[in-house]
């Protein structure tokens, strides 16, 4: 365990092996490095996100407060403005999408969900930048998904929130996979 940086050997009186405090930044950076290097396939990342973010949405549906819903609704209103302005607001919209997903993680109160999803959402842009166009129809689809998810969370419909998030992640992951396949075909020609 000392080779992983978890144990520190201290010399002198009162010395010995001591367990170091674990910093969630180390975990986030490790996951982030895997994503940024694109070592993790889009399919694996999608599968993980479908499962974990579905669970997070289900917990948010049960644990939210009125203030939590107010924040989600404000983010949704800003996302609507982006949709109205079109694909030129792609990056702003994707940031708002990230904030919505991260706020649901915060609502769970679970630091593991928060840390892992922070790492994923802070680094997934490398896939988005390469493979996700976010044309007007994709912006509208994403926005409609977010409307349904937030409504299910607000209504305390945990199973529906889980299902909607899974479908949301699945759809956009499929867009990414299709564009990656197209890129690979072009490179093979």
mmCIF file of C-alpha atoms in Angstrom:
data_model
loop_
_atom_site.group_PDB
_atom_site.id
_atom_site.type_symbol
_atom_site.label_atom_id
_atom_site.label_comp_id
_atom_site.label_asym_id
_atom_site.label_seq_id
_atom_site.Cartn_x
_atom_site.Cartn_y
_atom_site.Cartn_z
ATOM 1 C CA UNK A 1 0.000 0.000 0.000
ATOM 2 C CA UNK A 2 2.957 2.362 0.481
ATOM 3 C CA UNK A 3 3.677 2.162 -3.267
ATOM 4 C CA UNK A 4 0.187 3.518 -3.968
ATOM 5 C CA UNK A 5 0.817 6.493 -1.689
ATOM 6 C CA UNK A 6 -1.641 5.374 0.967
ATOM 7 C CA UNK A 7 0.895 4.551 3.685
ATOM 8 C CA UNK A 8 3.577 6.906 4.944
ATOM 9 C CA UNK A 9 6.585 5.632 6.885
ATOM 10 C CA UNK A 10 7.590 8.116 9.594
ATOM 11 C CA UNK A 11 10.938 8.021 11.330
ATOM 12 C CA UNK A 12 11.775 8.849 14.894
ATOM 13 C CA UNK A 13 9.976 8.609 18.223
ATOM 14 C CA UNK A 14 6.324 7.784 17.602
ATOM 15 C CA UNK A 15 7.133 6.930 14.000
ATOM 16 C CA UNK A 16 6.099 3.914 11.996
ATOM 17 C CA UNK A 17 3.603 3.252 9.262
ATOM 18 C CA UNK A 18 0.727 5.730 9.150
ATOM 19 C CA UNK A 19 -2.285 5.673 6.839
ATOM 20 C CA UNK A 20 -2.355 8.946 4.918
ATOM 21 C CA UNK A 21 -5.563 10.830 4.420
ATOM 22 C CA UNK A 22 -7.107 10.006 1.096
ATOM 23 C CA UNK A 23 -7.843 12.898 -1.187
ATOM 24 C CA UNK A 24 -10.741 12.549 -3.618
ATOM 25 C CA UNK A 25 -8.783 14.744 -6.037
ATOM 26 C CA UNK A 26 -6.396 11.811 -6.583
ATOM 27 C CA UNK A 27 -9.275 9.538 -7.526
ATOM 28 C CA UNK A 28 -10.822 12.169 -9.793
ATOM 29 C CA UNK A 29 -7.519 12.814 -11.530
ATOM 30 C CA UNK A 30 -6.962 9.090 -12.176
ATOM 31 C CA UNK A 31 -10.405 8.698 -13.729
ATOM 32 C CA UNK A 32 -9.942 11.934 -15.629
ATOM 33 C CA UNK A 33 -6.654 10.726 -17.076
ATOM 34 C CA UNK A 34 -8.312 7.534 -18.323
ATOM 35 C CA UNK A 35 -11.033 9.541 -20.027
ATOM 36 C CA UNK A 36 -8.774 12.244 -21.500
ATOM 37 C CA UNK A 37 -6.446 9.620 -22.937
ATOM 38 C CA UNK A 38 -9.553 8.014 -24.463
ATOM 39 C CA UNK A 39 -8.332 4.721 -23.036
ATOM 40 C CA UNK A 40 -11.923 4.088 -21.999
ATOM 41 C CA UNK A 41 -14.154 3.328 -24.958
ATOM 42 C CA UNK A 42 -17.264 5.375 -25.588
ATOM 43 C CA UNK A 43 -19.283 2.200 -24.993
ATOM 44 C CA UNK A 44 -17.713 1.551 -21.600
ATOM 45 C CA UNK A 45 -18.133 5.146 -20.548
ATOM 46 C CA UNK A 46 -21.767 5.092 -21.705
ATOM 47 C CA UNK A 47 -22.501 1.871 -19.837
ATOM 48 C CA UNK A 48 -21.040 3.287 -16.642
ATOM 49 C CA UNK A 49 -22.883 6.590 -17.007
ATOM 50 C CA UNK A 50 -26.208 4.889 -17.797
ATOM 51 C CA UNK A 51 -25.972 2.847 -14.612
ATOM 52 C CA UNK A 52 -24.506 5.386 -12.204
ATOM 53 C CA UNK A 53 -26.299 8.490 -13.430
ATOM 54 C CA UNK A 54 -29.556 6.551 -13.473
ATOM 55 C CA UNK A 55 -29.032 5.655 -9.820
ATOM 56 C CA UNK A 56 -28.073 9.240 -9.015
ATOM 57 C CA UNK A 57 -31.288 10.549 -10.614
ATOM 58 C CA UNK A 58 -33.334 8.005 -8.660
ATOM 59 C CA UNK A 59 -31.727 9.121 -5.387
ATOM 60 C CA UNK A 60 -32.210 12.790 -6.334
ATOM 61 C CA UNK A 61 -35.921 12.085 -6.865
ATOM 62 C CA UNK A 62 -36.156 10.848 -3.291
ATOM 63 C CA UNK A 63 -33.749 13.234 -1.535
ATOM 64 C CA UNK A 64 -34.324 16.622 -3.195
ATOM 65 C CA UNK A 65 -35.471 19.761 -1.436
ATOM 66 C CA UNK A 66 -37.484 22.637 -2.843
ATOM 67 C CA UNK A 67 -34.243 24.621 -3.161
ATOM 68 C CA UNK A 68 -32.667 21.798 -5.159
ATOM 69 C CA UNK A 69 -35.564 21.864 -7.614
ATOM 70 C CA UNK A 70 -35.320 25.639 -7.850
ATOM 71 C CA UNK A 71 -31.662 25.353 -8.905
ATOM 72 C CA UNK A 72 -32.433 22.612 -11.439
ATOM 73 C CA UNK A 73 -35.285 24.696 -12.883
ATOM 74 C CA UNK A 74 -33.014 27.757 -13.189
ATOM 75 C CA UNK A 75 -30.418 25.695 -15.065
ATOM 76 C CA UNK A 76 -33.165 24.295 -17.285
ATOM 77 C CA UNK A 77 -34.383 27.822 -18.097
ATOM 78 C CA UNK A 78 -30.851 28.804 -19.123
ATOM 79 C CA UNK A 79 -30.616 25.660 -21.259
ATOM 80 C CA UNK A 80 -33.894 26.645 -22.951
ATOM 81 C CA UNK A 81 -32.350 30.002 -23.893
ATOM 82 C CA UNK A 82 -29.454 28.140 -25.518
ATOM 83 C CA UNK A 83 -31.826 25.941 -27.497
ATOM 84 C CA UNK A 84 -33.655 29.045 -28.719
ATOM 85 C CA UNK A 85 -30.345 30.513 -29.918
ATOM 86 C CA UNK A 86 -29.335 27.321 -31.727
ATOM 87 C CA UNK A 87 -26.178 25.304 -32.156
ATOM 88 C CA UNK A 88 -23.934 28.364 -31.763
ATOM 89 C CA UNK A 89 -24.632 27.918 -28.019
ATOM 90 C CA UNK A 90 -23.488 24.273 -28.039
ATOM 91 C CA UNK A 91 -20.701 24.705 -25.475
ATOM 92 C CA UNK A 92 -22.819 26.811 -23.121
ATOM 93 C CA UNK A 93 -25.604 24.236 -23.379
ATOM 94 C CA UNK A 94 -23.225 21.336 -22.690
ATOM 95 C CA UNK A 95 -21.942 23.168 -19.619
ATOM 96 C CA UNK A 96 -25.506 23.626 -18.359
ATOM 97 C CA UNK A 97 -26.201 19.935 -19.040
ATOM 98 C CA UNK A 98 -23.131 19.114 -16.950
ATOM 99 C CA UNK A 99 -24.336 21.395 -14.143
ATOM 100 C CA UNK A 100 -27.726 19.679 -14.119
ATOM 101 C CA UNK A 101 -26.136 16.230 -13.857
ATOM 102 C CA UNK A 102 -23.716 17.443 -11.171
ATOM 103 C CA UNK A 103 -26.489 19.083 -9.157
ATOM 104 C CA UNK A 104 -28.353 15.790 -9.103
ATOM 105 C CA UNK A 105 -25.175 14.137 -7.789
ATOM 106 C CA UNK A 106 -24.908 16.799 -5.088
ATOM 107 C CA UNK A 107 -28.552 16.186 -4.134
ATOM 108 C CA UNK A 108 -27.679 12.559 -3.330
ATOM 109 C CA UNK A 109 -25.281 13.760 -0.631
ATOM 110 C CA UNK A 110 -22.972 10.875 -1.575
ATOM 111 C CA UNK A 111 -19.360 12.074 -1.994
ATOM 112 C CA UNK A 112 -18.478 9.041 -4.130
ATOM 113 C CA UNK A 113 -21.121 9.887 -6.738
ATOM 114 C CA UNK A 114 -20.112 13.540 -6.630
ATOM 115 C CA UNK A 115 -16.396 12.846 -7.025
ATOM 116 C CA UNK A 116 -16.675 10.238 -9.772
ATOM 117 C CA UNK A 117 -19.248 12.167 -11.786
ATOM 118 C CA UNK A 118 -17.226 15.351 -11.390
ATOM 119 C CA UNK A 119 -14.280 13.578 -12.953
ATOM 120 C CA UNK A 120 -16.375 12.180 -15.784
ATOM 121 C CA UNK A 121 -18.143 15.445 -16.593
ATOM 122 C CA UNK A 122 -14.939 17.496 -16.288
ATOM 123 C CA UNK A 123 -13.233 15.277 -18.870
ATOM 124 C CA UNK A 124 -15.877 13.903 -21.225
ATOM 125 C CA UNK A 125 -15.563 16.979 -23.432
ATOM 126 C CA UNK A 126 -12.713 15.243 -25.316
ATOM 127 C CA UNK A 127 -15.337 12.856 -26.711
ATOM 128 C CA UNK A 128 -17.876 15.625 -27.240
ATOM 129 C CA UNK A 129 -15.381 17.821 -29.069
ATOM 130 C CA UNK A 130 -14.487 15.024 -31.467
ATOM 131 C CA UNK A 131 -17.780 13.228 -31.931
ATOM 132 C CA UNK A 132 -20.788 15.265 -30.801
ATOM 133 C CA UNK A 133 -21.989 17.934 -33.210
ATOM 134 C CA UNK A 134 -25.019 19.083 -31.189
ATOM 135 C CA UNK A 135 -26.949 20.429 -34.143
ATOM 136 C CA UNK A 136 -30.278 22.126 -33.426
ATOM 137 C CA UNK A 137 -32.260 18.855 -33.371
ATOM 138 C CA UNK A 138 -29.778 17.312 -30.908
ATOM 139 C CA UNK A 139 -29.971 20.383 -28.686
ATOM 140 C CA UNK A 140 -33.766 20.106 -28.654
ATOM 141 C CA UNK A 141 -33.657 16.356 -27.905
ATOM 142 C CA UNK A 142 -31.198 16.901 -25.083
ATOM 143 C CA UNK A 143 -33.288 19.739 -23.684
ATOM 144 C CA UNK A 144 -36.484 17.648 -23.826
ATOM 145 C CA UNK A 145 -34.669 14.832 -22.024
ATOM 146 C CA UNK A 146 -33.564 17.224 -19.294
ATOM 147 C CA UNK A 147 -37.125 18.567 -18.932
ATOM 148 C CA UNK A 148 -38.465 15.058 -18.393
ATOM 149 C CA UNK A 149 -35.675 14.101 -15.992
ATOM 150 C CA UNK A 150 -36.111 17.190 -13.830
ATOM 151 C CA UNK A 151 -39.901 16.745 -13.814
ATOM 152 C CA UNK A 152 -39.505 13.120 -12.656
ATOM 153 C CA UNK A 153 -37.040 14.199 -9.943
ATOM 154 C CA UNK A 154 -39.372 16.979 -8.800
ATOM 155 C CA UNK A 155 -42.320 14.558 -8.689
ATOM 156 C CA UNK A 156 -40.322 12.020 -6.666
ATOM 157 C CA UNK A 157 -40.585 9.410 -9.447
ATOM 158 C CA UNK A 158 -37.325 7.566 -8.817
ATOM 159 C CA UNK A 159 -37.862 4.727 -11.312
ATOM 160 C CA UNK A 160 -38.899 7.109 -14.070
ATOM 161 C CA UNK A 161 -35.956 9.449 -13.359
ATOM 162 C CA UNK A 162 -33.577 6.470 -13.557
ATOM 163 C CA UNK A 163 -35.094 5.309 -16.846
ATOM 164 C CA UNK A 164 -35.066 8.784 -18.409
ATOM 165 C CA UNK A 165 -31.420 9.413 -17.518
ATOM 166 C CA UNK A 166 -30.394 6.011 -18.844
ATOM 167 C CA UNK A 167 -32.192 6.686 -22.139
ATOM 168 C CA UNK A 168 -30.712 10.187 -22.313
ATOM 169 C CA UNK A 169 -27.143 8.950 -21.850
ATOM 170 C CA UNK A 170 -27.748 6.017 -24.193
ATOM 171 C CA UNK A 171 -29.044 8.229 -27.017
ATOM 172 C CA UNK A 172 -26.192 10.717 -26.902
ATOM 173 C CA UNK A 173 -23.607 7.999 -26.475
ATOM 174 C CA UNK A 174 -25.001 6.393 -29.604
ATOM 175 C CA UNK A 175 -24.567 9.676 -31.495
ATOM 176 C CA UNK A 176 -20.936 9.736 -30.356
ATOM 177 C CA UNK A 177 -20.385 6.090 -31.319
ATOM 178 C CA UNK A 178 -21.881 6.628 -34.794
ATOM 179 C CA UNK A 179 -19.667 9.642 -35.469
ATOM 180 C CA UNK A 180 -16.616 7.755 -34.161
ATOM 181 C CA UNK A 181 -17.412 4.890 -36.541
ATOM 182 C CA UNK A 182 -17.750 7.370 -39.426
ATOM 183 C CA UNK A 183 -14.376 8.898 -38.530
ATOM 184 C CA UNK A 184 -12.760 5.464 -38.388
ATOM 185 C CA UNK A 185 -14.159 4.585 -41.824
ATOM 186 C CA UNK A 186 -12.772 7.821 -43.290
ATOM 187 C CA UNK A 187 -9.373 7.119 -41.738
ATOM 188 C CA UNK A 188 -9.370 3.577 -43.151
ATOM 189 C CA UNK A 189 -10.056 4.808 -46.696
#
